[in-house]
Coordinates of C-alpha atoms and ligand atoms in Angstrom, one line a residue:
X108 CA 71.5 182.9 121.9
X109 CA 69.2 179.7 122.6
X110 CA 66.1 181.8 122.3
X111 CA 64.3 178.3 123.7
X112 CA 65.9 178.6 126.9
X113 CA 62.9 181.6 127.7
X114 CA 65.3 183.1 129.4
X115 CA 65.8 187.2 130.5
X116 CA 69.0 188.9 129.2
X117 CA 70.5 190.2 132.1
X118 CA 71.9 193.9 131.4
X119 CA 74.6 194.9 134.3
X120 CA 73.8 198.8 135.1
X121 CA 71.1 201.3 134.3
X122 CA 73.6 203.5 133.0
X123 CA 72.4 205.2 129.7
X124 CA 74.4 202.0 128.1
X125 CA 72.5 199.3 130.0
X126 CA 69.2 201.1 130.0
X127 CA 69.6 201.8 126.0
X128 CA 70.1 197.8 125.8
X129 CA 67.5 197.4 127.6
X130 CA 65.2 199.2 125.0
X131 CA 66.7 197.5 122.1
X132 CA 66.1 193.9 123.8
X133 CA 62.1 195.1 124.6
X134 CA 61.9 196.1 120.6
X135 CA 63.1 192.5 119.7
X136 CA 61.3 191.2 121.9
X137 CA 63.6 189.7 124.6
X138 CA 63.2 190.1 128.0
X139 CA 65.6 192.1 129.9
X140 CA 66.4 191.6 133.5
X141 CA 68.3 194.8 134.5
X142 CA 70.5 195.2 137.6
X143 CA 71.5 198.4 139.4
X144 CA 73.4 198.6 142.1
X145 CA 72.9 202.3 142.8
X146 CA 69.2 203.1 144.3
X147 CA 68.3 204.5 141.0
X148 CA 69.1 204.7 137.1
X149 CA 72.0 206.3 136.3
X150 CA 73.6 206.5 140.2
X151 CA 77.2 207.1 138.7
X152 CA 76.6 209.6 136.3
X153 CA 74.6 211.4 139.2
X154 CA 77.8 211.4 141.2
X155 CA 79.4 213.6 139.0
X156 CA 75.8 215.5 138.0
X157 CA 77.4 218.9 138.7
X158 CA 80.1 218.8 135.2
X159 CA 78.9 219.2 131.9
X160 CA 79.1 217.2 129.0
X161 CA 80.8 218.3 125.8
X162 CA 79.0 216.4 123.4
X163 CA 75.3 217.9 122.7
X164 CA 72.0 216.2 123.3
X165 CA 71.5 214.9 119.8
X166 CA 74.3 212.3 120.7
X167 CA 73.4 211.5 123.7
X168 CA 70.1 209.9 123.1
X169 CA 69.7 206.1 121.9
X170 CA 67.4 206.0 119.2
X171 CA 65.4 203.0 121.1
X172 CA 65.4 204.6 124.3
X173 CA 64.1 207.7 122.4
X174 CA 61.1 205.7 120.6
X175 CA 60.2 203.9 123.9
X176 CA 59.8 207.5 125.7
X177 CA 58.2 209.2 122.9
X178 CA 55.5 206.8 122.9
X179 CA 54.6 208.0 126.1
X180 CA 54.7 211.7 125.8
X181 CA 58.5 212.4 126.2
X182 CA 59.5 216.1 124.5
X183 CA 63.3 215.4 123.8
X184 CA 65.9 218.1 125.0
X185 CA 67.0 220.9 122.6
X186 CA 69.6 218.9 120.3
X187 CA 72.2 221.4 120.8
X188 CA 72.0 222.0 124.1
X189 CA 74.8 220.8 126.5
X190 CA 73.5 218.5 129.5
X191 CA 74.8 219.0 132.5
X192 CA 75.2 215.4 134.2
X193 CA 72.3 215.6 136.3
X194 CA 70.4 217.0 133.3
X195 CA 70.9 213.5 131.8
X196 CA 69.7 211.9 134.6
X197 CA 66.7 214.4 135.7
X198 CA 65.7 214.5 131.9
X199 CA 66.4 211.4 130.0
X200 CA 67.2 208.2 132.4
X201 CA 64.9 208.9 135.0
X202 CA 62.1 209.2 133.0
X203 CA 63.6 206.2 130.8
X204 CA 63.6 203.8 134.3
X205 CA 60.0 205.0 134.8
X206 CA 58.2 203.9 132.4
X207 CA 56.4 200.8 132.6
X208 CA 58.1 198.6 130.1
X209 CA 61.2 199.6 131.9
X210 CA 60.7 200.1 135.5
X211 CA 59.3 196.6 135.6
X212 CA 62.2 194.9 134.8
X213 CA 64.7 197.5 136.9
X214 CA 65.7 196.2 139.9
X215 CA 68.1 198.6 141.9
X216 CA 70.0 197.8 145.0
X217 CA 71.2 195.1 143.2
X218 CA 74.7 194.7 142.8
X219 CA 76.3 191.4 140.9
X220 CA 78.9 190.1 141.9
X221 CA 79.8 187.4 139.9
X222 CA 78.9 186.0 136.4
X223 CA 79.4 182.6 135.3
X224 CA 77.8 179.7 133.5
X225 CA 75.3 177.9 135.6
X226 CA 76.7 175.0 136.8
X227 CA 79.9 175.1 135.6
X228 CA 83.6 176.9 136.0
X229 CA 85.8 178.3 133.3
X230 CA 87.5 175.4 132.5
X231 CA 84.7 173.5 131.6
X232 CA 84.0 173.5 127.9
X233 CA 81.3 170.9 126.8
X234 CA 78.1 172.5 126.3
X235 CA 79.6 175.6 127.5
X236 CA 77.7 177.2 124.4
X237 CA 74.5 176.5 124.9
X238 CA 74.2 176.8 128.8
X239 CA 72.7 179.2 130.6
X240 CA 74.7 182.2 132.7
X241 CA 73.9 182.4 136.4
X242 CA 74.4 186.5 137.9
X243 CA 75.0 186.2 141.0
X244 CA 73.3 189.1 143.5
X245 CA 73.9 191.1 146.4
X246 CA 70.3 192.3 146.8
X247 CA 69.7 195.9 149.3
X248 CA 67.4 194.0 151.7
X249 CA 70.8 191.9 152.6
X250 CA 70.2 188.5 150.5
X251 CA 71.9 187.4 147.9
X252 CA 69.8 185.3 145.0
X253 CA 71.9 184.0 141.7
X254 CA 69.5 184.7 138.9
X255 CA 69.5 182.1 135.4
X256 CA 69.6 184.1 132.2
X257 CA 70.6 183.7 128.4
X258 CA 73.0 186.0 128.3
X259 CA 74.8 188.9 129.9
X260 CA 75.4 192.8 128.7
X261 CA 77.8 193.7 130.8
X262 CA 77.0 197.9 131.1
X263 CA 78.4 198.4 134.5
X264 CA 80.9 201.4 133.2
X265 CA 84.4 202.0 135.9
X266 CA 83.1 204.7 137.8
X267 CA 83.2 202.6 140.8
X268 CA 87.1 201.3 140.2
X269 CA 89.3 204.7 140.1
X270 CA 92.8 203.9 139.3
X271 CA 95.2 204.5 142.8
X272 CA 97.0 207.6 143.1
X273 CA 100.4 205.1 143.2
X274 CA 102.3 205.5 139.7
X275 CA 103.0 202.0 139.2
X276 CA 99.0 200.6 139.0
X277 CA 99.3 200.0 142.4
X278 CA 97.6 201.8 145.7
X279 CA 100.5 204.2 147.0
X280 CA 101.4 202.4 150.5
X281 CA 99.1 203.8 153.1
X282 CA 96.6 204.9 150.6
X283 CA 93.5 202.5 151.7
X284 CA 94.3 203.4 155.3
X285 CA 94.2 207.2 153.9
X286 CA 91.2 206.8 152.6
X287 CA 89.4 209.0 154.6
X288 CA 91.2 212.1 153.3
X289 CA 90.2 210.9 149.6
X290 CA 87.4 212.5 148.0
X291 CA 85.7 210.9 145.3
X292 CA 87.4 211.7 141.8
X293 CA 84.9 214.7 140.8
X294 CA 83.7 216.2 144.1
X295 CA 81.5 219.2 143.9
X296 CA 83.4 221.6 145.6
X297 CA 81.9 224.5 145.2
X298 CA 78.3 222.9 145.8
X299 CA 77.4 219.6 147.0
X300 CA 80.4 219.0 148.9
X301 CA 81.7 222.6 149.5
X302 CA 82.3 221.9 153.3
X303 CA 84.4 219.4 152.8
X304 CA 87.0 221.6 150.5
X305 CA 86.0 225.5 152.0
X306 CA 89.2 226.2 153.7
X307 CA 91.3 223.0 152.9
X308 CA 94.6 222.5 151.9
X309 CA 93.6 220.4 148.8
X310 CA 95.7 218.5 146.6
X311 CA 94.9 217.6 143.8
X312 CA 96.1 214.3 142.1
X313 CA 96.9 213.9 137.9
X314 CA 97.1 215.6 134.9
X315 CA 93.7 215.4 132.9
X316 CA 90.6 217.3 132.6
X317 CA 89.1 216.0 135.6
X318 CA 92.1 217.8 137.8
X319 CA 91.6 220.7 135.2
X320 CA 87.9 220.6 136.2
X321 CA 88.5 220.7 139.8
X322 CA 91.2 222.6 140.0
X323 CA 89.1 225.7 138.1
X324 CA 86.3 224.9 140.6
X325 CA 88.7 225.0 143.4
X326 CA 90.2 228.6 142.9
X327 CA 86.5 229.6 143.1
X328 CA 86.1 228.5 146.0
X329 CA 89.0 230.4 147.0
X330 CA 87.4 233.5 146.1
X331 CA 85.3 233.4 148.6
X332 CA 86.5 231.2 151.0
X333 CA 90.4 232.9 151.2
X334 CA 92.2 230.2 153.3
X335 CA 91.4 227.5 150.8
X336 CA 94.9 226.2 149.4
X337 CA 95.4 224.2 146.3
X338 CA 98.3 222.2 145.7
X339 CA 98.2 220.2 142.4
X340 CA 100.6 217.5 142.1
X341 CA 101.5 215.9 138.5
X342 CA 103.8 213.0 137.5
X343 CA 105.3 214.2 134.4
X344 CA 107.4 216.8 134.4
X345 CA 105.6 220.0 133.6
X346 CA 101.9 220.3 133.1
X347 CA 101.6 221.6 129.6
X348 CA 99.6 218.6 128.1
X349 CA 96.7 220.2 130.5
X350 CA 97.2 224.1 129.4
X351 CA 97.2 223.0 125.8
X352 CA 97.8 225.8 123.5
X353 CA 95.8 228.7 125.2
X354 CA 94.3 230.8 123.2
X355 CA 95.7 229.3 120.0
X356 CA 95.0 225.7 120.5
X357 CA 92.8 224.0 118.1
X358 CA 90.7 222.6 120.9
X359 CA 88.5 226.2 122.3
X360 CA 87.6 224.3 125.2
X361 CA 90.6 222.8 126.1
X362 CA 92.7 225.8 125.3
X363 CA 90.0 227.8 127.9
X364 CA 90.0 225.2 130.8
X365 CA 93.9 224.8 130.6
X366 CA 94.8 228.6 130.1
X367 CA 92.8 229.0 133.1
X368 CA 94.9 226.3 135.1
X369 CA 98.2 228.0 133.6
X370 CA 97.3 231.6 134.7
X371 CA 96.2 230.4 138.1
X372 CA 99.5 228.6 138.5
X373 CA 101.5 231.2 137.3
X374 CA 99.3 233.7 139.5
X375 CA 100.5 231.8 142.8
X376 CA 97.1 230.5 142.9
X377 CA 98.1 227.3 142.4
X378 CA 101.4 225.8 143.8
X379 CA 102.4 223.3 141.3
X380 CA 104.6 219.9 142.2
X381 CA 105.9 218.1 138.8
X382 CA 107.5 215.5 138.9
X383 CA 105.3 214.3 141.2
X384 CA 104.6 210.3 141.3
X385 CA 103.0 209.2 144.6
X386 CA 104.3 207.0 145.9
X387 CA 102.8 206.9 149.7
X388 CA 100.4 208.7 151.9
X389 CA 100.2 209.0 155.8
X390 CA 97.3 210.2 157.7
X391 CA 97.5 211.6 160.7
X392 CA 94.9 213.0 163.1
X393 CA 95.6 216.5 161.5
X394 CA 96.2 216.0 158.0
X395 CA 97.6 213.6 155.4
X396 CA 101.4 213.5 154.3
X397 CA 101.4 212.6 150.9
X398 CA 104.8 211.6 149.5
X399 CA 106.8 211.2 146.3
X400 CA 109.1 208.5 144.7
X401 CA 112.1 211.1 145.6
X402 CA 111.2 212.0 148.8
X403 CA 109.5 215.1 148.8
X404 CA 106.2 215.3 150.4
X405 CA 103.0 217.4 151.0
X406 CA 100.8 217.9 153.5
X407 CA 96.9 218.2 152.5
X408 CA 93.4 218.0 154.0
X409 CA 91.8 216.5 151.4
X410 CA 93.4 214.6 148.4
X411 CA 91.1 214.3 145.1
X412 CA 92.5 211.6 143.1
X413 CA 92.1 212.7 139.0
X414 CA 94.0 209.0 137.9
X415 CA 91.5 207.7 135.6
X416 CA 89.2 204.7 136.2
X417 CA 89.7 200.8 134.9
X418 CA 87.4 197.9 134.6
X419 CA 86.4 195.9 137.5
X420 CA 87.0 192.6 136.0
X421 CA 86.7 190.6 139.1
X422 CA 82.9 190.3 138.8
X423 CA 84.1 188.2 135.6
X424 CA 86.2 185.9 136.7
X425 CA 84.6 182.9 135.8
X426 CA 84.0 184.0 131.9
X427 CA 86.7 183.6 129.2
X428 CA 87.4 186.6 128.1
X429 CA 89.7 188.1 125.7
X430 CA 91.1 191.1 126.7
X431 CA 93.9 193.3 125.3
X432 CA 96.7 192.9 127.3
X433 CA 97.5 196.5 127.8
X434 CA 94.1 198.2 127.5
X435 CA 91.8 195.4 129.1
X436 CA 89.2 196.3 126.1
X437 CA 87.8 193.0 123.8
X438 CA 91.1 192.6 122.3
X439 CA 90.4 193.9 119.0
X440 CA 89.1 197.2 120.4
X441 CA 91.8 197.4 122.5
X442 CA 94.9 198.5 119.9
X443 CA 92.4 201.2 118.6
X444 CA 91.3 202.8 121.5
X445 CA 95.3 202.7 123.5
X446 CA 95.8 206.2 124.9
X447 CA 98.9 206.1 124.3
X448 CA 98.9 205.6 121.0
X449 CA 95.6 207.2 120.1
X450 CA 95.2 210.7 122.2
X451 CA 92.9 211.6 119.6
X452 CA 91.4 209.0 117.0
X453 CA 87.7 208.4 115.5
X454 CA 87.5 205.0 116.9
X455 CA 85.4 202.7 113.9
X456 CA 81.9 202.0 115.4
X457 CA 81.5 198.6 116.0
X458 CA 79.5 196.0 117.4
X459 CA 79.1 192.7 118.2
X460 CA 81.7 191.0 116.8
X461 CA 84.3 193.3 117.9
X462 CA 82.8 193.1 121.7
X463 CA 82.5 189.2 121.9
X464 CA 84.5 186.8 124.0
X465 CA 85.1 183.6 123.8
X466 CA 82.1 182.8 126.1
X467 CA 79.2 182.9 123.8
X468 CA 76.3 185.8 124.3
X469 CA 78.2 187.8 126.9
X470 CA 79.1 191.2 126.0
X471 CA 81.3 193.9 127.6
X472 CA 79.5 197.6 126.5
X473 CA 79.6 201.2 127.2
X474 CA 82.4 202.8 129.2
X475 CA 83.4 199.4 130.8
X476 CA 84.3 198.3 127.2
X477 CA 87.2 200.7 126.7
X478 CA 89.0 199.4 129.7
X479 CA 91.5 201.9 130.9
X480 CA 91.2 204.4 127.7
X481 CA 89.4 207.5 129.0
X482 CA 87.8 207.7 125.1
X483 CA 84.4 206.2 125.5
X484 CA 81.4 208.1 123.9
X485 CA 77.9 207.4 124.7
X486 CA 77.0 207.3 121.1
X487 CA 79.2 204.4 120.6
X488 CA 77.7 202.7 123.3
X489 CA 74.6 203.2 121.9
X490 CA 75.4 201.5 118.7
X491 CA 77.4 199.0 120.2
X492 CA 73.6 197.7 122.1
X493 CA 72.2 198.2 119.0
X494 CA 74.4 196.0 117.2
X495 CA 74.6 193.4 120.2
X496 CA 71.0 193.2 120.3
X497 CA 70.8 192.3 117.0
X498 CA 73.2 189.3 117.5
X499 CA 71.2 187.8 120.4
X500 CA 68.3 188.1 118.4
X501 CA 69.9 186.4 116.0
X502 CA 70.1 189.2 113.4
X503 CA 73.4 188.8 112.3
X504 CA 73.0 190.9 108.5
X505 CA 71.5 193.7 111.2
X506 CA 74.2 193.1 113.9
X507 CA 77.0 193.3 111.3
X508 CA 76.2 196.5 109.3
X509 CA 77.1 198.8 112.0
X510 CA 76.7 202.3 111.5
X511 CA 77.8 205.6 113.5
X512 CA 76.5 209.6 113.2
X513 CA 79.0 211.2 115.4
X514 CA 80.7 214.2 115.5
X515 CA 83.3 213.7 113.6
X516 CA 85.3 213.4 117.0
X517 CA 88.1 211.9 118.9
X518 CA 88.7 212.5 122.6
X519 CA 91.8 213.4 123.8
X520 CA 93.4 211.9 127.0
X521 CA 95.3 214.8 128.0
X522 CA 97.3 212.2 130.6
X523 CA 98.6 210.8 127.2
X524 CA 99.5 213.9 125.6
X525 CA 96.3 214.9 123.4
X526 CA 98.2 216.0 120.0
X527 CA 94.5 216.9 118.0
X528 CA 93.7 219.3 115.8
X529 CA 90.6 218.8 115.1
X530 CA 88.5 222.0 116.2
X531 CA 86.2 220.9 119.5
X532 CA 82.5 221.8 119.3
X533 CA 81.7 222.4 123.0
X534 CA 83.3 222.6 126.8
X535 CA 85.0 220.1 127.7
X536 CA 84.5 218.2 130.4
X537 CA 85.0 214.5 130.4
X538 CA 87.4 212.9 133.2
X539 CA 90.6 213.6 131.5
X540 CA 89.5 213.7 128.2
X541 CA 89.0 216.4 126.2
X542 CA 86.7 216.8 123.4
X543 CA 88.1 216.9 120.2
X544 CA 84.1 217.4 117.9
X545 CA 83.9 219.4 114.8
X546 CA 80.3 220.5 114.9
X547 CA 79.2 218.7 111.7
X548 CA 78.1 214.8 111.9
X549 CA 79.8 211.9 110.1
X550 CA 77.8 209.2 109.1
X551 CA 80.4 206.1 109.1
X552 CA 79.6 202.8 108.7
X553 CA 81.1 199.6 107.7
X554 CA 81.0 195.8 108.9
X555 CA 82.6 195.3 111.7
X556 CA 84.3 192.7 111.0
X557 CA 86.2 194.2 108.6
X558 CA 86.6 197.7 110.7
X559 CA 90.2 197.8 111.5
X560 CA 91.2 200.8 110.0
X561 CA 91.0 204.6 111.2
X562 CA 87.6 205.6 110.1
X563 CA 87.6 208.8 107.9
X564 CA 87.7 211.6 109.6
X565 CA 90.4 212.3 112.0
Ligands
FAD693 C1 82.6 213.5 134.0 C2 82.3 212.7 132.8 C3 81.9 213.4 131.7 C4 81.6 212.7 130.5 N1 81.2 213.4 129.4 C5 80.8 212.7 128.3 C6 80.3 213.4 127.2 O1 80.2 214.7 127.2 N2 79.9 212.7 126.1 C7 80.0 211.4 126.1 O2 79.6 210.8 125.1 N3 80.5 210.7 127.1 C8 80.9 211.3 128.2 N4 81.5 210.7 129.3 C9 81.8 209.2 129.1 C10 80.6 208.2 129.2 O3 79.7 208.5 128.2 C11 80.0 208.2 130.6 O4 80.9 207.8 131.5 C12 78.7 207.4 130.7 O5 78.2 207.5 132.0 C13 79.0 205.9 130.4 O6 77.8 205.2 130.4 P1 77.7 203.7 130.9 O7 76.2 203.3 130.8 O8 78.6 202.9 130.1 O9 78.2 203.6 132.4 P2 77.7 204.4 133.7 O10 77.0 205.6 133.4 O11 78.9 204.4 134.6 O12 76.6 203.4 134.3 C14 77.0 202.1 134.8 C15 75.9 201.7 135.8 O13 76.2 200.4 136.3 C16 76.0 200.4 137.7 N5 76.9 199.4 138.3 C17 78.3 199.4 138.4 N6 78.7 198.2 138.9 C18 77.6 197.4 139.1 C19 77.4 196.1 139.5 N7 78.4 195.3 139.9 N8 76.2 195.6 139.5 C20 75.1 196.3 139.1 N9 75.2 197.6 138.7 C21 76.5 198.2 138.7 C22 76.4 201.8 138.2 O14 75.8 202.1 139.4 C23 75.9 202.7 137.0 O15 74.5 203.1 137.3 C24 81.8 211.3 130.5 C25 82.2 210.6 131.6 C26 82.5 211.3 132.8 C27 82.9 210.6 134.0

């Protein structure tokens, strides 16, 4: 990065990702401009405040972030404890956004919309380096500004961009005119939005732990609200990669969350459709008809889509960046990370050289950096900051030497089959993932650009 160019870094999202990179820039002494589009820190993970997480609070904390609010009194959260998502945001990134260093460099309400280089397209080469990035900003008060900085972390995660309940990557036909009778992916249905579900004919959409979630949360509902119905609709043909092994599956949590799901099924409970790939829906002033590539259909209220999420890329148009083709991860990320070859790998740390693109000093991190694979772990978003921080600084022996304490962990896309035996530590409770953590840390570390292999481990 031209340090001359006095420039801010812009960071995309006050996710604990962007607000984490936001600490490291303040330690090195760059100047972070942060954009949220939410109205505070952390507005996605607050969407879904009411699930758990399965990894513990030791991991996810960035060391940074940690030193900034301990300077000002912050008591960190018992280490083993399991946050719920809005204990992340009540405990750790809304205190984070408020301090001073911080909070005077947040803006929220402000969502970008585009990223390029100032004054120039993306075929345009000469100089390309060494010129500054324009962010372009739809502000809350209606205007919309382009603000000049040195370089872009792009933290915005994919909670905003859920894949579409059609099979082939496509909406189903009808589905944006449907949309109405879709809830949000992880709806709170026995709190939050409770009214919207209490007495529903609910389907629910995919086979990972987000429809596991649900679908648990759903039949307690029923308890107590009796005409609730809960039709659960999957593509493949039997729903055994989300009961797992029961009881004897070397995943607790996951063989707890999906013997649940099997013995409501096979309690009548749940009315299971396999072979179930949407294909269109069509609301009417009653309900929605939902129906399959074969021709069967069913009729719901409410529809909550469990499909996964993917990378908006459109706000990126104008950089050059190089994607893997299948996973839309930085391309050398991408094969490691590919849920359908990995349900269950240690993915290597790694850091800025991994996340770069050809476009100099603009970096994809956090969730948004995995693309479509559901594997992402805060803690490797943490040192992915770390390491990118380092590079803009210029700190390349710091930037390179990239090093990870995790639990020794992979996490399972239950969509793809998860096939781990690795003992998990905790509940799971990711959106179709699973948590495959052994409760001991690994301390893994290499540089990254060597860090092709599996990591030791899994
Ligand atoms: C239900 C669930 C459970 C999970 N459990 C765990 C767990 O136990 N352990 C773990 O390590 N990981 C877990 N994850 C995975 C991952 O750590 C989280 O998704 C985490 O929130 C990712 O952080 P992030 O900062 O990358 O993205 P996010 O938390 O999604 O933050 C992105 C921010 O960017 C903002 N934004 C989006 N678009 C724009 C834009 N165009 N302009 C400006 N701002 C924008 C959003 O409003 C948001 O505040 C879980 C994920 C989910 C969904």
């Amino acid at each position: 990065m031209d340090a001359a160019q006095n420039l801010p870094v812009a960071v995309i999202g006050a996710g604990p990702v962007g607000l984490a990179a936001a600490a490291h820039l303040l330690e090195r002494g760059l100047e972070p401009l942060i954009l949220e589009a939410g109205t505070t820190a952390g507005a996605a993970i607050d969407q879904w405040r009411h699930i758990r997480l399965f990894s513990p609070w030791r991991f996810n904390l960035d060391a940074a972030a940690v030193r900034l609010l301990e300077s000002s009194g912050w008591e960190a959260p018992r280490p083993t404890a399991l946050p719920y998502g809005g204990e992340l945001v009540d405990n750790y990134l809304a205190p984070l956004a408020a301090l001073p260093e911080i909070a005077s460099r947040l803006q929220t309400g402000a969502r970008v919309v585009a990223v390029t280089r100032a004054g120039m397209d993306k075929t345009h080469t000469r100089n390309r380096d060494t010129t500054p990035f324009t962010v372009r900003v739809e502000h809350a008060d209606g205007e919309t500004r382009d603000h000049t900085v040195a370089a872009v972390i792009d933290a915005s995660g994919t909670w905003s961009r859920r894949n579409p309940l059609g099979t082939s990557g496509l909406p189903a036909i009808g589905e944006d005119t449907a949309a109405d009778r879709i809830s949000a992916p992880l709806p709170d249905v026995t709190g939050r939005d409770r009214a919207a579900f209490a007495g529903r004919r609910v389907l629910v959409v995919g086979a990972g732990h987000s429809a596991a979630n649900t679908l648990t949360s759903l039949a307690d509902l029923a308890r107590e609200e009796p005409e609730t119905r809960i039709l659960w609709a999957v593509r493949s043909d039997s729903a055994a990669k989300v009961y797992g092994g029961g009881d004897a599956d070397g995943l607790p949590a996951r063989g707890q969350l999906g013997g649940r799901v099997r013995r409501l099924v096979e309690a009548g409970k749940i009315e299971l459709h396999t072979g179930f790939g949407t294909s269109s829906l069509k609301s009417l002033d009653s309900h929605v008809t939902v129906e399959a590539a074969d021709g069967r259909t069913l009729d719901a209220d409410v529809v909550v889509p469990c499909t996964g999420f993917r990378p908006d890329l459109d706000i990126l148009r104008e950089i050059r960046l190089e994607l893997d083709p299948a996973v839309e991860a930085p391309r050398e990320l991408g094969p490691l990370i590919d849920p359908e070859f990995h349900s269950c790998g240690t993915v290597p740390p790694h850091g800025a050289r991994i996340l770069a693109h050809p476009d100099k000093d603009f970096y994809i991190v956090g969730m948004k950096s995995y693309g479509r694979a559901p594997t992402f772990l805060l803690a490797t978003g943490y040192e992915q900051v770390r390491s990118v921080v380092a590079a803009l600084a210029g700190d390349r022996e710091a930037a390179d030497i990239v090093q990870l304490e995790l639990p020794e962990t992979g996490v399972c896309s239950t969509d793809a089959g998860s096939s781990c035996d690795v003992p998990a530590a905790a509940t799971a409770a990711g959106p179709d993932a699973g948590c495959c953590a052994a409760p001991e840390p690994v301390l893994v570390g290499f540089p990254t650009g060597l860090s092709h292999g599996r990591s030791g481990g899994n």
